[in-house]
Amino acid sequence: MIRRTLLASAAAAATLVAAPAMAQDPTEACFVYVGPIGDGGWTFQHHQGALAVKEEYGDAVNIRWQESVPEGADAERVITQMAISGCDIIFTTSFGYMDATNAVAAKFPDVKFEHATGYKREHPNVSSYNGRFYEGRAVVGHIAGKMTQTNKIGYIASFPIPEVVMGINSYFLHAQKANPDVELVVTWVYTWFDPAKEADAARAMIDQGVDVITAHTDSTAPLAEAAKEDGAVIGFGQASDMAAFGPTPRVASIIDDWSPYYIKRVGAVIDGTWEQVDSWAGMPEGEVVIGEMTDVIPEDVRAEAQGMIDAITAGEYHPFTGPINKQDGTPWLAEGQVAEDGELLSMGFYIEGITGDIPN
Amino acid sequence: MDLSSINPILLVASIMVSATPILLAAIGEMVVEKSGVLNLGVEGMMITGAVIGFVVAINTGAPLLGFAIAAVAGAVVSLSFGVLTQVFLSNQVATGLGLTLVGLGLSSLVGKPYEGMKAETLPKLDIPVLSDLPAVGQMFFSHDIMVYLSLLLVVAVWAFLKYTRAGLILRAVGESHDSAHALGYKVIRVRMMAIMFGGACAGLGGAYLSLVRVPQWTEGMTAGAGWIALAIVVFASWRAGRVLIGAYLFGGITVLQLNLQAAGMTWGVQYLSMSPYLITILVLVLISSNRAKGSHNAPASLGQTFHATR
């Protein structure tokens, strides 16, 4: 054993002179993005995670990426191309890549695949990962409930999927706890990224007296629209910090920080310790972060929000803790009962107090 | 549902703002198609205008200058389409699609350093007497200057096509380029000018998105507005007045359905969202089913390559 290692090192030393690059091939970490890096939100944050990987491991890692890959047949082609061209680990960063990722993974058992926000892990070389964004929604919901003057708060929703419904419920639940009179207005735009439509949705709500707006879409347009009201309307950065819109209308933000997870997983590939996981991490792991709360928020509200962040981070508080009723008044969680992950991941109902229906 | 929370005054005002980008792009494209050229690159020209207008407004602090340069930029980009299709006789559909792709790519390259910045926006006009009228003033007379310019442009295009000799020549070129050529009209020159006018209008529409409606630069921010403009031209069956109706209908329905949702209506919103497109298809079917009536709507030479020796 020792002799074999010695021989190997001797061989390595010999080739070191001739071709230094051969001594240690860098690990190739590849990323598939659904939008442009410049969206200032979702994809931008994934790319920040990719850059953090490079920063962490330096020459030991090469990162590669492809932007604006449509969710469909094209995705499979792009992922296959990456696997053929020597990627060791491939991160596919949108829900719609789920089947394509699993299909390609079957053909390349030596390549590691990581799919964001999905649930299918059909092969041992596929992991899935997601963020507990509802933890962030709880904090900004509290701020919204405290800050609204008109008692009408708005939510620009993308698609009626559990991820979004979960966010709406968490946001409203905590706004209502902070202010029992608060009313939630939900507007569905059926897109992840269309700045003009997102702005129109914000405008429609502002015209109807909404003065706090949060968005579940990818661009900064809702904040730009809120900015036209000279401080009368506030909002929150979504997915990314969007600090350019502070101190108002952007009074805080929910940041998706993928860096800890990406560094950990690429590190595992380098060490050879990579194993399939189903990761759903949030504030305790540093993957969901609340961006700076500006002075526009009164000091006591900031302190309360910080208290909630600390409690969630310490694992002492779960945003979905009973008693909580469903919209029709039937009990969902009993006093002190905490929602199970499976229930959250398939959430298809509003909680009590939200008006309107979830579209099909 | 609480419809009383919708303020009709604010609703009309926001429909006018929302429809302006597609109105500008559509009226330009209508002139292009009237001259017999099908330019599918509206999206690319719009986004070029959006990014150039934003960059100029940021650097000079003058949004109006941003609009002017955006129009020039749109015209310059469309010129490449003009040279390829009119001089080198390339396929108009493929070249137009190419123009869209080039515009999207080029704009994200140019716009990279400007992401997340805030530009000076256009002030709302305060027209004496008119702006102070109750309700009507807020609805129609307190917008920025580009809203009125877009309306003026529609009237100008209508009058140009209907009453001027140049307009008649442009229509002749679009109906039968061979006859127009035989009469001694410069077919290619007329079409080049029409293409550049269309590019300038699309550039203005794009700049309106990035400077007034959103107002910021985000990659890919036109998000299909150029294609809607193309649909409006068909919907309008190549008439200026109907382009105005179409643009306000398309823009209006988007705004209306969002307002209805915010007021608590959840049923039928999807149907309302898709209705403009259904109407466009219906109009297309009607045009093609009634040949006698349809023939004087779509320009007869639309999309056909012209070569003088033929």
mmCIF file of C-alpha atoms in Angstrom, chain A residues 67-335:
data_model
loop_
_atom_site.group_PDB
_atom_site.id
_atom_site.type_symbol
_atom_site.label_atom_id
_atom_site.label_comp_id
_atom_site.label_asym_id
_atom_site.label_seq_id
_atom_site.Cartn_x
_atom_site.Cartn_y
_atom_site.Cartn_z
ATOM 1 C CA GLU A 67 -27.962 31.714 -18.618
ATOM 2 C CA SER A 68 -31.599 31.904 -19.730
ATOM 3 C CA VAL A 69 -32.035 28.194 -20.409
ATOM 4 C CA PRO A 70 -35.731 27.491 -21.131
ATOM 5 C CA GLU A 71 -37.463 24.892 -18.978
ATOM 6 C CA GLY A 72 -38.127 22.132 -21.490
ATOM 7 C CA ALA A 73 -36.343 20.127 -24.152
ATOM 8 C CA ASP A 74 -33.546 22.702 -24.343
ATOM 9 C CA ALA A 75 -32.703 22.135 -20.699
ATOM 10 C CA GLU A 76 -31.962 18.452 -21.276
ATOM 11 C CA ARG A 77 -29.689 19.316 -24.189
ATOM 12 C CA VAL A 78 -27.783 21.915 -22.147
ATOM 13 C CA ILE A 79 -27.379 19.614 -19.134
ATOM 14 C CA THR A 80 -26.226 16.725 -21.363
ATOM 15 C CA GLN A 81 -23.699 18.997 -23.062
ATOM 16 C CA MET A 82 -22.341 20.016 -19.659
ATOM 17 C CA ALA A 83 -22.044 16.394 -18.530
ATOM 18 C CA ILE A 84 -20.225 15.404 -21.737
ATOM 19 C CA SER A 85 -17.847 18.341 -21.534
ATOM 20 C CA GLY A 86 -16.432 17.252 -18.184
ATOM 21 C CA CYS A 87 -18.560 18.830 -15.477
ATOM 22 C CA ASP A 88 -18.154 16.985 -12.171
ATOM 23 C CA ILE A 89 -21.180 18.542 -10.495
ATOM 24 C CA ILE A 90 -24.099 20.292 -12.175
ATOM 25 C CA PHE A 91 -26.526 22.595 -10.375
ATOM 26 C CA THR A 92 -29.853 23.067 -12.171
ATOM 27 C CA THR A 93 -31.467 26.075 -10.559
ATOM 28 C CA SER A 94 -35.147 26.083 -11.440
ATOM 29 C CA PHE A 95 -38.141 23.894 -10.645
ATOM 30 C CA GLY A 96 -38.835 23.175 -14.323
ATOM 31 C CA TYR A 97 -35.490 21.386 -14.834
ATOM 32 C CA MET A 98 -36.549 18.529 -12.568
ATOM 33 C CA ASP A 99 -37.298 15.836 -15.154
ATOM 34 C CA ALA A 100 -34.475 16.847 -17.473
ATOM 35 C CA THR A 101 -31.994 16.652 -14.592
ATOM 36 C CA ASN A 102 -33.111 13.159 -13.637
ATOM 37 C CA ALA A 103 -33.103 11.986 -17.258
ATOM 38 C CA VAL A 104 -29.531 13.137 -17.847
ATOM 39 C CA ALA A 105 -28.401 11.808 -14.458
ATOM 40 C CA ALA A 106 -29.392 8.295 -15.542
ATOM 41 C CA LYS A 107 -26.918 8.467 -18.424
ATOM 42 C CA PHE A 108 -23.994 9.907 -16.455
ATOM 43 C CA PRO A 109 -23.712 7.997 -13.151
ATOM 44 C CA ASP A 110 -20.285 9.499 -12.382
ATOM 45 C CA VAL A 111 -21.480 13.098 -12.564
ATOM 46 C CA LYS A 112 -23.227 14.626 -9.535
ATOM 47 C CA PHE A 113 -26.485 16.491 -10.108
ATOM 48 C CA GLU A 114 -28.113 19.027 -7.798
ATOM 49 C CA HIS A 115 -31.623 20.228 -8.590
ATOM 50 C CA ALA A 116 -33.063 23.318 -6.907
ATOM 51 C CA THR A 117 -36.634 23.456 -5.530
ATOM 52 C CA GLY A 118 -37.709 20.042 -6.864
ATOM 53 C CA TYR A 119 -38.575 16.736 -5.207
ATOM 54 C CA LYS A 120 -37.498 13.989 -7.632
ATOM 55 C CA ARG A 121 -34.298 12.072 -6.875
ATOM 56 C CA GLU A 122 -34.615 9.081 -9.169
ATOM 57 C CA HIS A 123 -30.924 8.163 -9.200
ATOM 58 C CA PRO A 124 -28.277 8.017 -6.473
ATOM 59 C CA ASN A 125 -26.329 10.818 -8.163
ATOM 60 C CA VAL A 126 -29.196 13.347 -7.898
ATOM 61 C CA SER A 127 -29.737 15.593 -4.880
ATOM 62 C CA SER A 128 -32.373 18.250 -4.415
ATOM 63 C CA TYR A 129 -32.121 21.445 -2.413
ATOM 64 C CA ASN A 130 -34.367 24.359 -1.515
ATOM 65 C CA GLY A 131 -34.582 27.299 0.862
ATOM 66 C CA ARG A 132 -37.097 27.867 3.655
ATOM 67 C CA PHE A 133 -38.156 31.218 2.257
ATOM 68 C CA TYR A 134 -41.317 31.221 4.362
ATOM 69 C CA GLU A 135 -39.059 32.072 7.314
ATOM 70 C CA GLY A 136 -38.160 35.330 5.593
ATOM 71 C CA ARG A 137 -41.799 35.946 4.642
ATOM 72 C CA ALA A 138 -42.735 35.700 8.323
ATOM 73 C CA VAL A 139 -40.316 38.473 9.258
ATOM 74 C CA VAL A 140 -41.328 40.871 6.472
ATOM 75 C CA GLY A 141 -44.992 40.024 7.150
ATOM 76 C CA HIS A 142 -44.540 41.241 10.703
ATOM 77 C CA ILE A 143 -42.959 44.461 9.462
ATOM 78 C CA ALA A 144 -45.779 44.895 6.913
ATOM 79 C CA GLY A 145 -48.461 44.493 9.580
ATOM 80 C CA LYS A 146 -46.806 47.077 11.789
ATOM 81 C CA MET A 147 -46.047 49.572 9.030
ATOM 82 C CA THR A 148 -49.281 49.711 7.041
ATOM 83 C CA GLN A 149 -51.338 52.880 7.469
ATOM 84 C CA THR A 150 -54.233 51.800 5.250
ATOM 85 C CA ASN A 151 -54.403 48.251 6.684
ATOM 86 C CA LYS A 152 -54.146 46.915 3.134
ATOM 87 C CA ILE A 153 -51.027 44.981 2.205
ATOM 88 C CA GLY A 154 -50.313 43.476 -1.196
ATOM 89 C CA TYR A 155 -48.622 40.360 -2.555
ATOM 90 C CA ILE A 156 -47.627 39.993 -6.216
ATOM 91 C CA ALA A 157 -47.792 36.243 -6.770
ATOM 92 C CA SER A 158 -46.302 34.372 -9.722
ATOM 93 C CA PHE A 159 -47.855 30.917 -10.099
ATOM 94 C CA PRO A 160 -50.247 29.018 -7.809
ATOM 95 C CA ILE A 161 -47.704 26.409 -6.641
ATOM 96 C CA PRO A 162 -47.081 25.299 -3.022
ATOM 97 C CA GLU A 163 -43.902 27.382 -2.771
ATOM 98 C CA VAL A 164 -45.835 30.590 -3.465
ATOM 99 C CA VAL A 165 -48.927 29.679 -1.420
ATOM 100 C CA MET A 166 -46.636 28.906 1.516
ATOM 101 C CA GLY A 167 -45.086 32.370 1.202
ATOM 102 C CA ILE A 168 -48.482 34.095 1.074
ATOM 103 C CA ASN A 169 -49.703 32.230 4.166
ATOM 104 C CA SER A 170 -46.565 32.915 6.173
ATOM 105 C CA TYR A 171 -46.620 36.594 5.202
ATOM 106 C CA PHE A 172 -50.269 37.088 6.089
ATOM 107 C CA LEU A 173 -50.118 35.044 9.297
ATOM 108 C CA HIS A 174 -47.441 37.276 10.766
ATOM 109 C CA ALA A 175 -48.919 40.505 9.417
ATOM 110 C CA GLN A 176 -52.184 39.577 11.107
ATOM 111 C CA LYS A 177 -50.463 38.770 14.387
ATOM 112 C CA ALA A 178 -48.882 42.217 14.320
ATOM 113 C CA ASN A 179 -52.100 43.957 13.228
ATOM 114 C CA PRO A 180 -55.458 42.121 13.506
ATOM 115 C CA ASP A 181 -57.161 44.582 11.119
ATOM 116 C CA VAL A 182 -54.829 43.921 8.209
ATOM 117 C CA GLU A 183 -56.259 42.862 4.867
ATOM 118 C CA LEU A 184 -54.219 41.001 2.230
ATOM 119 C CA VAL A 185 -54.602 41.647 -1.499
ATOM 120 C CA VAL A 186 -53.120 38.936 -3.736
ATOM 121 C CA THR A 187 -52.512 39.551 -7.442
ATOM 122 C CA TRP A 188 -51.445 36.704 -9.731
ATOM 123 C CA VAL A 189 -49.289 37.706 -12.693
ATOM 124 C CA TYR A 190 -48.464 34.222 -14.080
ATOM 125 C CA THR A 191 -44.843 35.016 -14.819
ATOM 126 C CA TRP A 192 -41.551 34.905 -12.949
ATOM 127 C CA PHE A 193 -40.083 37.779 -14.895
ATOM 128 C CA ASP A 194 -41.917 40.561 -16.749
ATOM 129 C CA PRO A 195 -40.939 43.945 -15.291
ATOM 130 C CA ALA A 196 -43.732 45.884 -17.013
ATOM 131 C CA LYS A 197 -46.422 43.503 -15.807
ATOM 132 C CA GLU A 198 -44.977 43.389 -12.305
ATOM 133 C CA ALA A 199 -45.030 47.190 -12.277
ATOM 134 C CA ASP A 200 -48.638 47.200 -13.501
ATOM 135 C CA ALA A 201 -49.633 44.818 -10.726
ATOM 136 C CA ALA A 202 -47.981 47.050 -8.140
ATOM 137 C CA ARG A 203 -49.707 50.083 -9.653
ATOM 138 C CA ALA A 204 -53.132 48.393 -9.559
ATOM 139 C CA MET A 205 -52.710 47.627 -5.867
ATOM 140 C CA ILE A 206 -51.356 51.072 -4.998
ATOM 141 C CA ASP A 207 -54.312 52.689 -6.785
ATOM 142 C CA GLN A 208 -56.602 50.656 -4.538
ATOM 143 C CA GLY A 209 -55.013 51.791 -1.331
ATOM 144 C CA VAL A 210 -52.366 49.139 -0.709
ATOM 145 C CA ASP A 211 -49.346 50.704 0.974
ATOM 146 C CA VAL A 212 -47.040 47.722 1.593
ATOM 147 C CA ILE A 213 -46.054 45.558 -1.370
ATOM 148 C CA THR A 214 -44.141 42.334 -1.445
ATOM 149 C CA ALA A 215 -43.407 40.342 -4.586
ATOM 150 C CA HIS A 216 -42.839 36.720 -5.454
ATOM 151 C CA THR A 217 -41.445 37.555 -8.876
ATOM 152 C CA ASP A 218 -37.851 38.044 -9.958
ATOM 153 C CA SER A 219 -37.408 41.682 -10.968
ATOM 154 C CA THR A 220 -37.080 44.943 -9.070
ATOM 155 C CA ALA A 221 -39.970 46.586 -10.946
ATOM 156 C CA PRO A 222 -42.485 46.471 -8.040
ATOM 157 C CA LEU A 223 -40.042 48.471 -5.922
ATOM 158 C CA ALA A 224 -39.505 50.946 -8.756
ATOM 159 C CA GLU A 225 -43.260 51.446 -8.947
ATOM 160 C CA ALA A 226 -43.536 51.899 -5.176
ATOM 161 C CA ALA A 227 -40.748 54.469 -5.365
ATOM 162 C CA LYS A 228 -43.024 56.748 -7.406
ATOM 163 C CA GLU A 229 -45.163 57.319 -4.305
ATOM 164 C CA ASP A 230 -42.501 59.320 -2.459
ATOM 165 C CA GLY A 231 -42.355 57.170 0.646
ATOM 166 C CA ALA A 232 -46.092 56.537 1.053
ATOM 167 C CA VAL A 233 -45.664 52.966 -0.150
ATOM 168 C CA ILE A 234 -43.003 50.532 1.064
ATOM 169 C CA GLY A 235 -41.837 47.137 -0.133
ATOM 170 C CA PHE A 236 -39.192 44.486 0.322
ATOM 171 C CA GLY A 237 -36.288 43.183 -1.726
ATOM 172 C CA GLN A 238 -37.095 39.725 -3.047
ATOM 173 C CA ALA A 239 -34.491 36.955 -3.519
ATOM 174 C CA SER A 240 -31.769 39.591 -3.679
ATOM 175 C CA ASP A 241 -31.051 42.572 -1.410
ATOM 176 C CA MET A 242 -32.116 45.271 -3.954
ATOM 177 C CA ALA A 243 -30.343 47.804 -1.759
ATOM 178 C CA ALA A 244 -30.450 50.417 -4.530
ATOM 179 C CA PHE A 245 -34.090 51.022 -3.619
ATOM 180 C CA GLY A 246 -33.381 51.777 0.035
ATOM 181 C CA PRO A 247 -33.873 53.345 2.503
ATOM 182 C CA THR A 248 -37.401 53.545 1.121
ATOM 183 C CA PRO A 249 -39.429 52.015 -0.545
ATOM 184 C CA ARG A 250 -37.166 49.002 0.152
ATOM 185 C CA VAL A 251 -37.192 48.824 3.946
ATOM 186 C CA ALA A 252 -35.864 45.256 4.258
ATOM 187 C CA SER A 253 -35.318 42.233 2.037
ATOM 188 C CA ILE A 254 -35.352 38.459 1.898
ATOM 189 C CA ILE A 255 -32.051 37.278 0.462
ATOM 190 C CA ASP A 256 -31.536 33.780 -0.904
ATOM 191 C CA ASP A 257 -27.945 32.976 -0.025
ATOM 192 C CA TRP A 258 -26.963 29.802 -1.829
ATOM 193 C CA SER A 259 -23.241 30.167 -1.078
ATOM 194 C CA PRO A 260 -23.078 27.967 2.060
ATOM 195 C CA TYR A 261 -24.788 25.095 0.284
ATOM 196 C CA TYR A 262 -22.803 25.422 -2.948
ATOM 197 C CA ILE A 263 -19.484 25.599 -1.103
ATOM 198 C CA LYS A 264 -20.395 22.567 0.984
ATOM 199 C CA ARG A 265 -21.503 20.460 -1.964
ATOM 200 C CA VAL A 266 -18.620 21.314 -4.275
ATOM 201 C CA GLY A 267 -16.288 20.673 -1.350
ATOM 202 C CA ALA A 268 -17.837 17.219 -0.966
ATOM 203 C CA VAL A 269 -17.102 16.465 -4.611
ATOM 204 C CA ILE A 270 -13.487 17.540 -4.172
ATOM 205 C CA ASP A 271 -13.109 15.317 -1.063
ATOM 206 C CA GLY A 272 -14.979 12.460 -2.666
ATOM 207 C CA THR A 273 -17.558 12.485 0.148
ATOM 208 C CA TRP A 274 -20.554 13.582 -1.939
ATOM 209 C CA GLU A 275 -23.760 11.754 -1.085
ATOM 210 C CA GLN A 276 -27.347 12.173 -2.150
ATOM 211 C CA VAL A 277 -29.289 14.594 0.053
ATOM 212 C CA ASP A 278 -32.654 16.330 0.182
ATOM 213 C CA SER A 279 -31.716 19.693 1.642
ATOM 214 C CA TRP A 280 -34.206 22.293 2.845
ATOM 215 C CA ALA A 281 -32.263 24.856 4.784
ATOM 216 C CA GLY A 282 -33.198 28.288 6.039
ATOM 217 C CA MET A 283 -32.068 30.895 8.506
ATOM 218 C CA PRO A 284 -30.125 28.564 10.840
ATOM 219 C CA GLU A 285 -27.865 27.481 7.961
ATOM 220 C CA GLY A 286 -27.533 31.034 6.647
ATOM 221 C CA GLU A 287 -29.346 30.331 3.401
ATOM 222 C CA VAL A 288 -32.264 32.666 4.075
ATOM 223 C CA VAL A 289 -31.081 36.088 5.214
ATOM 224 C CA ILE A 290 -32.977 39.271 6.021
ATOM 225 C CA GLY A 291 -31.210 42.230 4.435
ATOM 226 C CA GLU A 292 -30.556 45.445 6.337
ATOM 227 C CA MET A 293 -33.700 46.924 7.890
ATOM 228 C CA THR A 294 -33.616 50.652 7.205
ATOM 229 C CA ASP A 295 -34.365 53.535 9.560
ATOM 230 C CA VAL A 296 -37.774 53.966 7.959
ATOM 231 C CA ILE A 297 -38.923 51.086 10.177
ATOM 232 C CA PRO A 298 -39.482 52.299 13.762
ATOM 233 C CA GLU A 299 -36.859 51.047 16.182
ATOM 234 C CA ASP A 300 -39.219 48.864 18.237
ATOM 235 C CA VAL A 301 -40.509 47.115 15.114
ATOM 236 C CA ARG A 302 -36.949 46.490 13.990
ATOM 237 C CA ALA A 303 -36.197 44.998 17.399
ATOM 238 C CA GLU A 304 -39.244 42.721 17.202
ATOM 239 C CA ALA A 305 -38.283 41.595 13.702
ATOM 240 C CA GLN A 306 -34.739 40.935 14.866
ATOM 241 C CA GLY A 307 -36.149 38.946 17.772
ATOM 242 C CA MET A 308 -38.095 36.789 15.345
ATOM 243 C CA ILE A 309 -34.997 36.289 13.168
ATOM 244 C CA ASP A 310 -32.989 35.232 16.222
ATOM 245 C CA ALA A 311 -35.698 32.826 17.387
ATOM 246 C CA ILE A 312 -35.993 31.196 13.974
ATOM 247 C CA THR A 313 -32.216 31.001 13.600
ATOM 248 C CA ALA A 314 -31.891 29.376 17.027
ATOM 249 C CA GLY A 315 -34.582 26.852 16.090
ATOM 250 C CA GLU A 316 -36.886 28.112 18.858
ATOM 251 C CA TYR A 317 -39.647 29.359 16.614
ATOM 252 C CA HIS A 318 -41.292 27.832 13.559
ATOM 253 C CA PRO A 319 -43.352 30.350 11.512
ATOM 254 C CA PHE A 320 -46.134 27.782 11.101
ATOM 255 C CA THR A 321 -46.916 27.088 14.750
ATOM 256 C CA GLY A 322 -50.559 26.511 15.767
ATOM 257 C CA PRO A 323 -53.221 27.427 16.429
ATOM 258 C CA ILE A 324 -53.828 28.050 12.729
ATOM 259 C CA ASN A 325 -57.111 27.498 10.891
ATOM 260 C CA LYS A 326 -57.616 26.970 7.202
ATOM 261 C CA GLN A 327 -59.468 29.604 5.182
ATOM 262 C CA ASP A 328 -62.852 27.886 5.669
ATOM 263 C CA GLY A 329 -62.378 27.899 9.431
ATOM 264 C CA THR A 330 -61.508 24.225 9.854
ATOM 265 C CA PRO A 331 -58.584 23.689 12.205
ATOM 266 C CA TRP A 332 -55.218 22.939 10.606
ATOM 267 C CA LEU A 333 -52.670 23.133 13.416
ATOM 268 C CA ALA A 334 -53.566 22.798 17.085
ATOM 269 C CA GLU A 335 -52.099 25.005 19.808
#
